[in-house]
CSV table of C-alpha atoms and ligand atoms in Angstrom, one decimal:
chain,number,residue,atom,x,y,z
A,1347,MET,CA,24.7,116.2,92.6
A,1348,SER,CA,23.0,118.5,95.1
A,1349,GLY,CA,24.8,119.7,98.2
A,1350,ALA,CA,22.7,117.4,100.3
A,1351,GLU,CA,23.5,114.4,98.1
A,1352,GLU,CA,27.2,115.3,98.2
A,1353,ARG,CA,27.1,115.4,102.0
A,1354,GLU,CA,25.4,112.0,102.0
A,1355,HIS,CA,28.5,110.4,100.3
A,1356,LEU,CA,31.1,112.1,102.4
A,1357,ILE,CA,33.5,110.0,104.4
A,1358,TYR,CA,33.8,110.8,108.1
A,1359,MET,CA,36.6,109.9,110.5
A,1360,GLY,CA,36.3,110.0,114.3
A,1361,PHE,CA,39.0,109.7,116.9
A,1362,PRO,CA,39.7,110.5,120.5
A,1363,GLY,CA,41.3,113.9,121.1
A,1364,GLU,CA,41.6,117.1,119.1
A,1365,ARG,CA,43.7,115.6,116.3
A,1366,PRO,CA,44.1,112.2,114.7
A,1367,PRO,CA,47.3,110.4,115.6
A,1368,TYR,CA,50.0,111.0,112.9
A,1369,HIS,CA,49.9,107.5,111.5
A,1370,VAL,CA,46.2,107.7,111.1
A,1371,TYR,CA,46.5,111.0,109.3
A,1372,GLU,CA,49.1,109.6,107.0
A,1373,ALA,CA,46.8,106.7,106.1
A,1374,VAL,CA,43.9,108.9,105.0
A,1375,GLN,CA,46.3,111.4,103.4
A,1376,ILE,CA,46.8,108.7,100.7
A,1377,PHE,CA,43.3,109.5,99.5
A,1378,ASN,CA,43.7,113.2,99.5
A,1379,ASP,CA,44.8,112.8,95.9
A,1380,CYS,CA,41.4,111.6,94.7
A,1381,GLY,CA,39.6,114.2,96.7
A,1382,ALA,CA,38.4,111.8,99.4
A,1383,PHE,CA,40.1,113.1,102.5
A,1384,PRO,CA,37.5,112.4,105.3
A,1385,VAL,CA,35.7,115.0,107.3
A,1386,LEU,CA,37.4,114.8,110.7
A,1387,VAL,CA,35.3,114.4,113.8
A,1388,PRO,CA,37.5,115.1,116.8
A,1389,ASN,CA,36.7,113.9,120.3
A,1390,SER,CA,34.3,111.2,119.0
A,1391,ALA,CA,35.9,108.0,120.2
A,1392,SER,CA,33.9,104.8,119.8
A,1393,PRO,CA,32.8,103.0,123.0
A,1394,GLN,CA,35.3,100.4,124.2
A,1395,ASP,CA,33.1,97.4,123.3
A,1396,ALA,CA,32.5,98.5,119.7
A,1397,CYS,CA,35.1,96.1,118.1
A,1398,GLY,CA,36.4,92.7,119.0
A,1399,ASP,CA,40.2,93.2,119.2
A,1400,GLY,CA,40.0,96.1,121.7
A,1401,CYS,CA,38.8,99.4,120.2
A,1402,SER,CA,41.2,102.1,119.3
A,1403,GLY,CA,38.4,104.6,119.4
A,1404,ILE,CA,39.0,105.5,115.7
A,1405,TRP,CA,36.2,104.9,113.2
A,1406,LEU,CA,35.4,105.6,109.6
A,1407,ALA,CA,31.9,106.1,108.2
A,1408,LYS,CA,30.3,106.6,104.8
A,1409,ASP,CA,26.5,106.6,104.2
A,1410,SER,CA,25.1,104.0,106.5
A,1411,VAL,CA,28.4,102.0,106.8
A,1412,ARG,CA,30.6,102.5,109.9
A,1413,ALA,CA,33.9,100.7,110.5
A,1414,GLU,CA,35.8,100.6,113.8
A,1415,ILE,CA,39.6,100.4,113.8
A,1416,PRO,CA,41.0,97.9,116.2
A,1417,ALA,CA,43.7,98.8,118.7
A,1418,PHE,CA,45.9,95.7,118.0
A,1419,GLU,CA,46.9,96.0,121.7
A,1420,THR,CA,49.1,92.9,121.7
A,1421,ALA,CA,51.2,93.9,118.7
A,1422,GLY,CA,53.5,96.5,120.3
A,1423,GLU,CA,53.1,100.2,119.5
A,1424,LYS,CA,55.1,100.3,116.2
A,1425,MET,CA,53.4,97.3,114.7
A,1426,ALA,CA,50.0,98.4,116.1
A,1427,HIS,CA,50.3,101.6,114.2
A,1428,LYS,CA,51.3,99.8,111.0
A,1429,LEU,CA,48.3,97.4,111.4
A,1430,GLN,CA,45.9,100.3,112.0
A,1431,LYS,CA,47.2,102.1,108.9
A,1432,ARG,CA,46.6,99.0,106.9
A,1433,GLU,CA,43.1,98.6,108.2
A,1434,ILE,CA,42.3,102.3,107.5
A,1435,TYR,CA,43.7,102.0,104.0
A,1436,LYS,CA,41.6,98.9,103.3
A,1437,ILE,CA,38.4,100.6,104.5
A,1438,MET,CA,39.2,103.7,102.5
A,1439,CYS,CA,39.7,101.6,99.4
A,1440,GLN,CA,36.3,100.1,99.9
A,1441,PHE,CA,34.7,103.6,100.4
A,1442,THR,CA,36.4,105.2,97.5
A,1443,GLY,CA,37.3,102.5,95.0
A,1444,TYR,CA,40.8,103.9,94.8
A,1445,HIS,CA,43.9,101.8,95.3
A,1446,SER,CA,47.3,103.5,95.7
A,1447,PRO,CA,50.1,101.8,93.7
A,1448,TRP,CA,52.1,101.8,96.9
A,1449,GLY,CA,49.2,100.4,99.0
A,1450,CYS,CA,49.4,101.6,102.6
A,1451,MET,CA,53.1,102.4,102.4
A,1452,THR,CA,53.7,106.0,103.3
A,1453,GLY,CA,56.8,108.0,103.9
A,1454,VAL,CA,59.4,109.1,101.5
A,1455,ARG,CA,61.8,106.2,101.3
A,1456,PRO,CA,60.3,102.9,100.1
A,1457,ALA,CA,63.7,101.4,99.5
A,1458,LYS,CA,64.6,102.1,103.2
A,1459,ILE,CA,61.7,99.8,104.3
A,1460,VAL,CA,63.0,97.1,101.9
A,1461,ASN,CA,66.6,97.5,103.2
A,1462,SER,CA,65.3,96.8,106.7
A,1463,LEU,CA,63.4,93.8,105.5
A,1464,LEU,CA,66.5,92.4,103.8
A,1465,ARG,CA,68.6,93.1,106.9
A,1466,SER,CA,66.1,91.1,108.9
A,1467,GLY,CA,67.0,88.1,106.8
A,1468,MET,CA,64.4,88.1,104.0
A,1469,THR,CA,65.4,87.2,100.5
A,1470,PRO,CA,64.6,89.7,97.8
A,1471,ASP,CA,61.7,87.5,96.7
A,1472,GLU,CA,60.3,87.3,100.2
A,1473,ALA,CA,60.6,91.1,100.5
A,1474,VAL,CA,58.6,91.5,97.3
A,1475,ARG,CA,55.9,89.2,98.7
A,1476,GLU,CA,55.9,91.2,102.0
A,1477,LEU,CA,55.4,94.5,100.2
A,1478,LYS,CA,52.5,93.0,98.2
A,1479,ALA,CA,50.9,91.1,101.1
A,1480,PHE,CA,51.4,93.4,104.1
A,1481,TYR,CA,51.7,96.8,102.5
A,1482,LEU,CA,49.3,95.9,99.6
A,1483,ALA,CA,51.7,97.5,97.1
A,1484,SER,CA,51.2,96.7,93.4
A,1485,PRO,CA,53.6,94.0,92.0
A,1486,GLU,CA,55.3,96.6,89.8
A,1487,LYS,CA,56.1,98.9,92.7
A,1488,ALA,CA,57.1,96.0,95.0
A,1489,GLU,CA,59.6,94.7,92.4
A,1490,LEU,CA,60.9,98.2,91.7
A,1491,ALA,CA,61.5,98.9,95.4
A,1492,VAL,CA,63.3,95.6,96.0
A,1493,GLU,CA,65.4,95.9,92.9
A,1494,THR,CA,66.5,99.4,93.9
A,1495,ALA,CA,67.3,98.3,97.4
A,1496,CYS,CA,69.4,95.4,96.1
A,1497,ASN,CA,71.3,97.8,93.8
A,1498,GLN,CA,72.1,100.0,96.8
A,1499,GLU,CA,73.5,97.3,99.0
A,1500,ARG,CA,77.2,97.6,98.2
A,1501,PHE,CA,77.1,101.4,98.9
A,1502,LEU,CA,75.4,100.8,102.2
A,1503,GLN,CA,77.9,98.1,103.1
A,1504,GLN,CA,80.7,100.6,102.2
A,1505,GLN,CA,79.3,103.2,104.6
A,1506,ARG,CA,79.0,100.6,107.4
A,1507,ARG,CA,82.7,99.8,106.9
A,1508,HIS,CA,83.6,103.5,106.7
A,1509,PRO,CA,81.3,105.4,109.0
A,1510,GLU,CA,83.7,108.3,108.9
A,1511,ASN,CA,82.7,109.1,105.3
A,1512,VAL,CA,80.5,112.2,105.0
A,1513,ALA,CA,79.0,114.3,102.2
A,1514,VAL,CA,79.1,118.0,101.6
A,1515,TYR,CA,76.2,119.8,99.9
A,1516,VAL,CA,76.5,123.4,98.5
A,1517,GLY,CA,73.4,125.2,97.5
A,1518,ILE,CA,73.4,127.9,94.8
A,1519,PRO,CA,69.8,129.2,95.0
A,1520,PHE,CA,69.6,130.9,91.6
A,1521,CYS,CA,68.1,129.8,88.3
A,1522,PRO,CA,67.6,131.6,84.9
A,1523,THR,CA,63.8,131.7,85.7
A,1524,ARG,CA,61.6,129.9,88.2
A,1525,CYS,CA,59.8,126.8,86.9
A,1526,LEU,CA,56.1,126.7,87.5
A,1527,TYR,CA,56.3,123.5,89.6
A,1528,CYS,CA,59.4,124.4,91.5
A,1529,SER,CA,59.5,123.5,95.3
A,1530,PHE,CA,63.2,124.2,95.8
A,1531,PRO,CA,64.7,127.3,97.4
A,1532,SER,CA,65.5,129.0,94.1
A,1533,HIS,CA,65.2,132.5,92.7
A,1534,PRO,CA,65.5,134.0,89.3
A,1535,ILE,CA,69.1,135.2,89.0
A,1536,GLY,CA,68.1,138.4,87.2
A,1537,LYS,CA,66.7,139.7,90.5
A,1538,TYR,CA,69.9,139.0,92.4
A,1539,VAL,CA,72.6,140.0,90.0
A,1540,LYS,CA,74.1,142.4,92.6
A,1541,SER,CA,74.0,139.8,95.4
A,1542,VAL,CA,75.8,136.9,93.8
A,1543,ASP,CA,79.4,138.1,94.5
A,1544,ARG,CA,78.5,138.7,98.2
A,1545,TYR,CA,76.7,135.3,98.3
A,1546,LEU,CA,79.9,133.6,97.1
A,1547,THR,CA,82.1,135.4,99.6
A,1548,LEU,CA,79.8,134.4,102.5
A,1549,LEU,CA,79.6,130.8,101.2
A,1550,GLU,CA,83.4,130.7,101.2
A,1551,GLN,CA,83.4,131.9,104.8
A,1552,GLU,CA,80.8,129.4,105.9
A,1553,LEU,CA,82.8,126.5,104.3
A,1554,GLY,CA,86.1,127.9,105.7
A,1555,SER,CA,84.6,127.9,109.2
A,1556,VAL,CA,83.2,124.4,109.2
A,1557,ILE,CA,85.2,122.1,106.9
A,1558,PRO,CA,88.4,122.3,109.0
A,1559,ALA,CA,86.4,121.3,112.1
A,1560,VAL,CA,84.8,118.4,110.1
A,1561,ARG,CA,88.3,117.2,109.2
A,1562,ASN,CA,89.6,117.6,112.7
A,1563,HIS,CA,86.9,115.2,113.9
A,1564,GLY,CA,88.5,112.5,111.7
A,1565,LEU,CA,85.8,112.6,109.0
A,1566,ARG,CA,86.5,112.0,105.3
A,1567,ILE,CA,84.5,113.9,102.7
A,1568,GLU,CA,83.4,111.2,100.2
A,1569,SER,CA,81.2,113.3,98.0
A,1570,LEU,CA,80.5,116.9,97.1
A,1571,TYR,CA,77.1,117.9,95.6
A,1572,VAL,CA,76.6,121.3,94.2
A,1573,GLY,CA,72.9,122.0,93.6
A,1574,GLY,CA,70.3,124.6,94.4
A,1575,GLY,CA,69.0,126.1,92.1
A,1576,THR,CA,71.2,125.8,89.1
A,1577,PRO,CA,74.8,126.6,89.8
A,1578,THR,CA,75.5,127.0,86.1
A,1579,ALA,CA,73.1,130.0,86.1
A,1580,LEU,CA,76.0,132.1,87.5
A,1581,GLU,CA,78.0,134.2,85.0
A,1582,GLU,CA,81.2,132.4,83.7
A,1583,ASP,CA,83.6,134.3,86.0
A,1584,GLN,CA,81.3,133.8,89.0
A,1585,PHE,CA,81.0,130.1,88.2
A,1586,ARG,CA,84.8,129.8,88.1
A,1587,THR,CA,85.0,131.6,91.4
A,1588,LEU,CA,82.5,129.1,92.9
A,1589,LEU,CA,84.6,126.2,91.6
A,1590,ASN,CA,87.8,127.7,93.1
A,1591,ILE,CA,86.1,128.2,96.4
A,1592,LEU,CA,85.1,124.5,96.4
A,1593,VAL,CA,88.4,123.2,95.3
A,1594,ASN,CA,90.2,125.3,98.0
A,1595,ALA,CA,87.7,124.7,100.9
A,1596,VAL,CA,86.7,121.1,100.3
A,1597,GLY,CA,89.5,119.7,98.2
A,1598,THR,CA,88.2,117.7,95.3
A,1599,GLU,CA,91.0,115.2,95.0
A,1600,GLY,CA,90.0,111.9,96.5
A,1601,LEU,CA,86.3,112.5,96.2
A,1602,THR,CA,84.3,109.5,95.1
A,1603,GLU,CA,81.7,111.8,93.6
A,1604,PHE,CA,81.7,115.5,92.7
A,1605,SER,CA,78.2,116.2,91.3
A,1606,LEU,CA,77.1,119.4,89.6
A,1607,GLU,CA,73.5,120.4,88.9
A,1608,ALA,CA,73.5,122.0,85.5
A,1609,GLY,CA,69.8,121.4,85.2
A,1610,ARG,CA,68.8,124.3,82.9
A,1611,PRO,CA,70.3,123.7,79.4
A,1612,ASP,CA,70.0,127.5,78.8
A,1613,SER,CA,72.6,128.1,81.5
A,1614,ILE,CA,75.3,125.8,80.1
A,1615,THR,CA,78.3,127.1,78.0
A,1616,ALA,CA,81.4,125.3,76.8
A,1617,ALA,CA,83.5,127.5,79.1
A,1618,LYS,CA,81.5,126.5,82.2
A,1619,LEU,CA,81.8,122.8,81.3
A,1620,GLU,CA,85.5,123.1,80.7
A,1621,ALA,CA,85.9,124.8,84.1
A,1622,ALA,CA,83.8,122.1,85.8
A,1623,ARG,CA,86.0,119.4,84.3
A,1624,GLU,CA,89.2,121.1,85.3
A,1625,ALA,CA,87.8,121.4,88.9
A,1626,GLY,CA,87.2,117.7,89.0
A,1627,VAL,CA,83.4,117.4,88.6
A,1628,THR,CA,82.6,113.8,87.9
A,1629,ARG,CA,78.9,113.8,87.4
A,1630,ILE,CA,76.6,116.4,85.8
A,1631,SER,CA,72.9,116.7,85.5
A,1632,ILE,CA,71.3,118.3,82.4
A,1633,ASN,CA,67.6,118.2,82.8
A,1634,PRO,CA,65.2,118.4,79.8
A,1635,GLN,CA,62.1,117.6,82.0
A,1636,THR,CA,60.3,117.1,78.7
A,1637,MET,CA,61.4,117.3,75.1
A,1638,ASN,CA,58.1,118.9,74.1
A,1639,ASN,CA,58.7,122.6,73.4
A,1640,ASP,CA,55.0,123.6,74.0
A,1641,THR,CA,55.2,122.0,77.5
A,1642,LEU,CA,58.5,123.6,78.2
A,1643,GLU,CA,57.0,127.0,77.5
A,1644,LEU,CA,53.9,126.2,79.6
A,1645,ILE,CA,56.0,125.3,82.7
A,1646,GLY,CA,58.2,128.4,82.4
A,1647,ARG,CA,61.5,126.6,81.5
A,1648,ARG,CA,62.4,129.1,78.7
A,1649,HIS,CA,64.5,126.7,76.8
A,1650,THR,CA,63.9,124.3,74.0
A,1651,ALA,CA,64.5,120.6,73.5
A,1652,GLU,CA,67.1,121.5,70.9
A,1653,GLU,CA,69.0,123.5,73.5
A,1654,THR,CA,69.0,120.4,75.8
A,1655,GLU,CA,70.5,118.3,73.0
A,1656,ARG,CA,73.1,121.0,72.3
A,1657,ALA,CA,74.0,121.2,76.0
A,1658,PHE,CA,74.3,117.4,76.2
A,1659,PHE,CA,76.7,117.3,73.2
A,1660,LEU,CA,78.8,120.1,74.7
A,1661,ALA,CA,79.1,118.1,78.0
A,1662,ARG,CA,80.1,115.0,76.1
A,1663,THR,CA,82.7,117.0,74.1
A,1664,ALA,CA,84.0,118.4,77.4
A,1665,GLY,CA,84.7,114.9,78.5
A,1666,PHE,CA,81.8,114.1,80.9
A,1667,CYS,CA,81.1,110.4,81.1
A,1668,ASN,CA,78.5,110.5,83.8
A,1669,ILE,CA,75.6,112.7,82.6
A,1670,ASN,CA,72.2,112.4,84.2
A,1671,MET,CA,69.0,113.7,82.7
A,1672,ASP,CA,65.8,114.4,84.7
A,1673,VAL,CA,62.3,114.1,83.2
A,1674,ILE,CA,58.9,114.7,84.8
A,1675,ALA,CA,55.9,112.3,84.3
A,1676,GLY,CA,52.5,114.0,84.5
A,1677,LEU,CA,53.3,117.4,83.2
A,1678,PRO,CA,50.1,119.3,82.2
A,1679,GLY,CA,48.7,118.5,78.8
A,1680,GLU,CA,51.1,115.6,78.2
A,1681,SER,CA,49.9,112.2,77.1
A,1682,PRO,CA,51.8,108.9,77.4
A,1683,GLU,CA,52.7,109.3,73.7
A,1684,ASP,CA,54.3,112.7,74.4
A,1685,PHE,CA,56.2,111.2,77.3
A,1686,ALA,CA,57.3,108.3,75.1
A,1687,GLU,CA,58.6,110.7,72.5
A,1688,THR,CA,60.6,112.5,75.3
A,1689,LEU,CA,62.1,109.1,76.3
A,1690,ASN,CA,62.9,108.3,72.7
A,1691,ARG,CA,64.8,111.5,72.1
A,1692,ILE,CA,66.7,111.1,75.4
A,1693,ALA,CA,67.6,107.5,74.5
A,1694,GLY,CA,69.0,108.8,71.2
A,1695,LEU,CA,71.5,110.9,73.3
A,1696,ARG,CA,72.6,107.8,75.3
A,1697,PRO,CA,72.9,109.5,78.7
A,1698,ASP,CA,74.5,107.6,81.7
A,1699,ALA,CA,71.6,108.1,84.1
A,1700,LEU,CA,67.9,109.0,83.8
A,1701,THR,CA,66.0,110.4,86.8
A,1702,VAL,CA,62.2,110.2,86.4
A,1703,HIS,CA,60.2,112.4,88.7
A,1704,THR,CA,56.4,112.3,89.2
A,1705,LEU,CA,54.9,115.8,89.1
A,1706,SER,CA,54.4,117.1,92.6
A,1707,VAL,CA,51.8,119.8,93.0
A,1708,LYS,CA,53.0,121.0,96.4
A,1709,ARG,CA,53.2,124.7,95.9
A,1710,ALA,CA,52.4,125.2,92.2
A,1711,ALA,CA,49.1,126.9,92.8
A,1712,ASP,CA,48.9,127.8,89.1
A,1713,LEU,CA,49.3,124.2,88.2
A,1714,LYS,CA,46.8,122.8,90.6
A,1715,ARG,CA,43.7,123.1,88.5
A,1716,ASP,CA,45.3,121.3,85.6
A,1717,ALA,CA,47.0,118.8,87.9
A,1718,ARG,CA,43.7,118.0,89.7
A,1719,ALA,CA,42.2,117.1,86.3
A,1720,ALA,CA,45.2,115.0,85.6
A,1721,MET,CA,44.9,113.2,88.9
A,1722,LEU,CA,41.6,111.8,87.7
A,1723,ARG,CA,43.6,110.1,85.1
A,1724,HIS,CA,46.0,108.4,87.6
A,1725,ASP,CA,46.7,105.6,85.2
A,1726,VAL,CA,48.2,108.2,82.8
A,1727,THR,CA,51.1,109.0,85.2
A,1728,GLY,CA,51.4,105.3,86.1
A,1729,LYS,CA,51.7,104.4,82.4
A,1730,MET,CA,54.4,107.0,81.9
A,1731,LEU,CA,56.4,105.6,84.8
A,1732,SER,CA,56.1,102.1,83.4
A,1733,LEU,CA,57.3,103.4,80.0
A,1734,SER,CA,60.3,105.0,81.7
A,1735,ARG,CA,61.2,101.8,83.4
A,1736,ILE,CA,61.2,100.0,80.1
A,1737,ALA,CA,63.2,102.8,78.4
A,1738,ALA,CA,65.8,102.7,81.2
A,1739,ARG,CA,66.1,99.0,80.9
A,1740,GLU,CA,66.6,99.3,77.2
A,1741,MET,CA,69.3,101.8,77.8
A,1742,GLY,CA,71.1,99.3,80.0
A,1743,MET,CA,70.2,101.1,83.2
A,1744,ILE,CA,69.3,99.9,86.7
A,1745,PRO,CA,67.3,101.7,89.4
A,1746,PHE,CA,69.6,102.9,92.2
A,1747,TYR,CA,67.6,105.3,94.3
A,1748,MET,CA,64.1,106.4,94.8
A,1749,TYR,CA,61.9,108.6,97.0
A,1750,ARG,CA,58.4,109.8,97.3
A,1751,GLN,CA,57.0,113.2,98.1
A,1752,LYS,CA,53.7,114.5,99.4
A,1753,ASN,CA,51.2,115.5,96.8
A,1754,MET,CA,52.7,113.5,94.0
A,1755,LEU,CA,50.3,112.7,91.1
A,1756,GLY,CA,48.8,109.3,91.7
A,1757,ASN,CA,50.8,108.6,94.8
A,1758,HIS,CA,53.7,107.5,92.6
A,1759,GLU,CA,57.5,108.1,93.1
A,1760,ASN,CA,60.7,109.5,91.8
A,1761,VAL,CA,63.3,107.0,90.6
A,1762,SER,CA,66.8,107.3,89.3
A,1763,TYR,CA,68.3,104.8,86.9
A,1764,CYS,CA,71.8,104.6,85.7
A,1765,ARG,CA,74.3,102.4,83.8
A,1766,PRO,CA,76.0,100.2,86.4
A,1767,GLY,CA,79.0,102.1,87.6
A,1768,CYS,CA,77.4,105.5,87.2
A,1769,GLU,CA,75.5,105.4,90.6
A,1770,SER,CA,75.6,108.5,92.7
A,1771,PRO,CA,76.5,107.5,96.3
A,1772,TYR,CA,75.5,110.9,97.5
A,1773,ASN,CA,71.9,110.4,96.4
A,1774,ILE,CA,71.8,106.8,97.8
A,1775,HIS,CA,73.0,107.9,101.2
A,1776,ILE,CA,70.8,110.9,101.4
A,1777,MET,CA,67.8,108.7,100.9
A,1778,GLU,CA,69.0,106.0,103.3
A,1779,GLU,CA,70.0,108.6,105.8
A,1780,ASP,CA,73.0,106.5,106.8
A,1781,GLN,CA,75.6,109.2,106.1
A,1782,THR,CA,76.3,112.6,107.7
A,1783,ILE,CA,75.8,115.5,105.3
A,1784,PHE,CA,77.1,119.1,105.9
A,1785,ALA,CA,75.0,121.6,103.9
A,1786,PHE,CA,76.1,125.1,103.0
A,1787,GLY,CA,74.4,128.0,101.4
A,1788,ALA,CA,70.7,129.2,101.5
A,1789,GLY,CA,68.3,126.3,102.0
A,1790,GLY,CA,70.9,123.7,103.0
A,1791,VAL,CA,69.9,121.1,105.6
A,1792,SER,CA,72.7,119.4,107.4
A,1793,LYS,CA,72.1,116.0,108.9
A,1794,LEU,CA,74.2,114.2,111.4
A,1795,SER,CA,73.6,110.5,111.1
A,1796,VAL,CA,74.7,108.5,114.1
A,1797,PRO,CA,74.3,104.7,114.0
A,1798,GLY,CA,72.1,103.4,116.7
A,1799,PRO,CA,71.3,99.8,117.7
A,1800,ASN,CA,69.6,97.6,115.1
A,1801,ALA,CA,71.3,99.4,112.2
A,1802,GLU,CA,69.0,102.4,112.6
A,1803,HIS,CA,70.4,105.9,112.5
A,1804,ASN,CA,69.6,108.8,114.8
A,1805,ILE,CA,69.4,111.9,112.7
A,1806,LEU,CA,70.2,115.4,114.1
A,1807,ARG,CA,69.4,118.3,111.8
A,1808,SER,CA,70.7,121.8,111.4
A,1809,PHE,CA,68.8,124.1,109.0
A,1810,ASN,CA,70.2,127.0,107.0
A,1811,VAL,CA,67.9,129.9,106.3
A,1812,LYS,CA,66.1,129.6,103.0
A,1813,SER,CA,66.0,133.1,101.6
A,1814,VAL,CA,69.0,134.7,100.0
A,1815,GLU,CA,68.4,137.9,102.0
A,1816,ASP,CA,68.4,136.0,105.3
A,1817,TYR,CA,71.6,134.1,104.2
A,1818,LEU,CA,73.3,137.3,103.3
A,1819,ALA,CA,72.5,138.7,106.8
A,1820,ARG,CA,73.1,135.5,108.8
A,1821,SER,CA,75.5,133.2,107.1
A,1822,GLY,CA,77.9,133.3,110.1
A,1823,GLU,CA,75.1,132.0,112.3
A,1824,MET,CA,74.6,129.1,109.9
A,1825,ALA,CA,78.2,128.1,110.3
A,1826,GLU,CA,77.9,128.2,114.1
A,1827,ARG,CA,74.8,126.0,114.0
A,1828,LYS,CA,76.8,123.3,112.2
A,1829,LEU,CA,79.7,123.6,114.6
A,1830,ARG,CA,77.3,123.3,117.5
A,1831,LEU,CA,75.7,120.3,115.9
A,1832,LEU,CA,79.1,118.7,115.6
A,1833,SER,CA,80.2,119.3,119.1
A,1834,ALA,CA,76.9,119.2,121.1
A,1835,SER,CA,75.7,116.0,119.5
A,1836,LEU,CA,79.0,114.2,120.3
A,1837,ASP,CA,79.5,115.7,123.7
A,1838,GLY,CA,83.0,116.7,122.8
A,1839,ARG,CA,84.0,113.3,121.8
A,1840,ASP,CA,85.9,112.4,118.6
A,1841,LEU,CA,83.4,111.6,115.8
A,1842,THR,CA,85.3,108.6,114.6
A,1843,GLY,CA,84.8,107.1,118.1
A,1844,ALA,CA,81.1,107.9,118.1
A,1845,PHE,CA,80.7,106.3,114.7
A,1846,SER,CA,82.8,103.2,115.4
A,1847,LEU,CA,80.9,100.0,114.7
B,2856,SF4,S1,65.5,124.6,87.4
B,2856,SF4,FE1,64.9,123.4,89.2
B,2856,SF4,S2,65.5,124.6,91.0
B,2856,SF4,FE2,65.5,125.9,89.2
B,2856,SF4,S3,63.5,126.9,89.2
B,2856,SF4,FE3,63.4,125.0,87.9
B,2856,SF4,S4,62.7,123.4,89.3
B,2856,SF4,FE4,63.4,125.1,90.5
């Protein structure tokens, strides 16, 4: 196609002002994935009489077709934005021929939308119908979101009954190597060998400054999640030191969940697993991502499928009875058959939970070319996700939390399945944002969740610096930020009072 012909088929979007309103931007962002993000035409509002229901001034055009977006003035601002999003989505579907599996649903928490529908009095069947009819989600996604939300309900009720329950997250931002697709604050540990001891000392100080204040406010630490990074990337003696710090600072008795990311099988040893069991770790993640050795090499994992199996058996032998395994759908060069083979080998191990991620190409510049090509085969990723759902069901698992990210292949999602009883309350609450979380270490994000009217939660955040160097220089400031968050947000009142129902 010539340049002139290409221009002819471009989509244009006009709006009043310099930038499109955020909800409008979100709606067209859905089509970024298939290369159809419109050309933006700022300050080009349509005349008021251009459409029947009052004109929003926003329009979309392709070739000789131009569509005006109504203002939906009588609907109230929130609903008007939803309706405009839906309208934009429908027009973009017509212009591109592309339909997102989640329809016009945007945002990272589909189950949260379902939870609010259920709270408004809808039955699960009605919620499925609403997702299909209003949000234009596919039947498969609508059912998945509602099933996930229903499986979360008893955890959400528990939090409503015990608003004093909080979570603690500890970030260890080191890994054996950096995976090609990584979007976490993680660094190859080889480059930071000399900094690890200092990092642990400062982490201990940060915990020691904040945890007593958390307790003094009448809060109860329900779960402790140690992630990063890969905490098991530490040397055995450093790993033991980390566990001692956690046991002393947080106290692991009485925790409902003590989760440990041991994502990289090449970082796992019998001694580390034994130390983790002794410290009270209840749930561990060993992440194959794929059981295809060629793909593992391509994505920079530097371990084999056989090492994953060995690490899994070591963990079982050490006595872990809640082992999660992560896989990624949409890895470069993989077909649904490759993915099915990965699922088969994982099923043979009989893990307790399976977390299925859709590849996100956010920062992996090297991956983008391949990923773009894969995007043209959206149905491939979708097919993989359908296979994983069947495999999880055959392993006796149920979906218990899910989330979406920007730039996910095919606008899909990440879902975690588990055997009933092996749910991770930490992950459920972090997605629902109904529980306060205090985060320590580089890259940690603390969130104070304060219940508001109508079961909504107001979230106040405190960010730790992301880089190891900054953390080594400023960890004291990170502790102060959290203490300020605690006191300023509550105006000096006792948190249990602020959280009372
Ligand atoms: S193991 Fe996870 S945190 Fe570490 S580099 Fe790979 S994707 Fe990033």
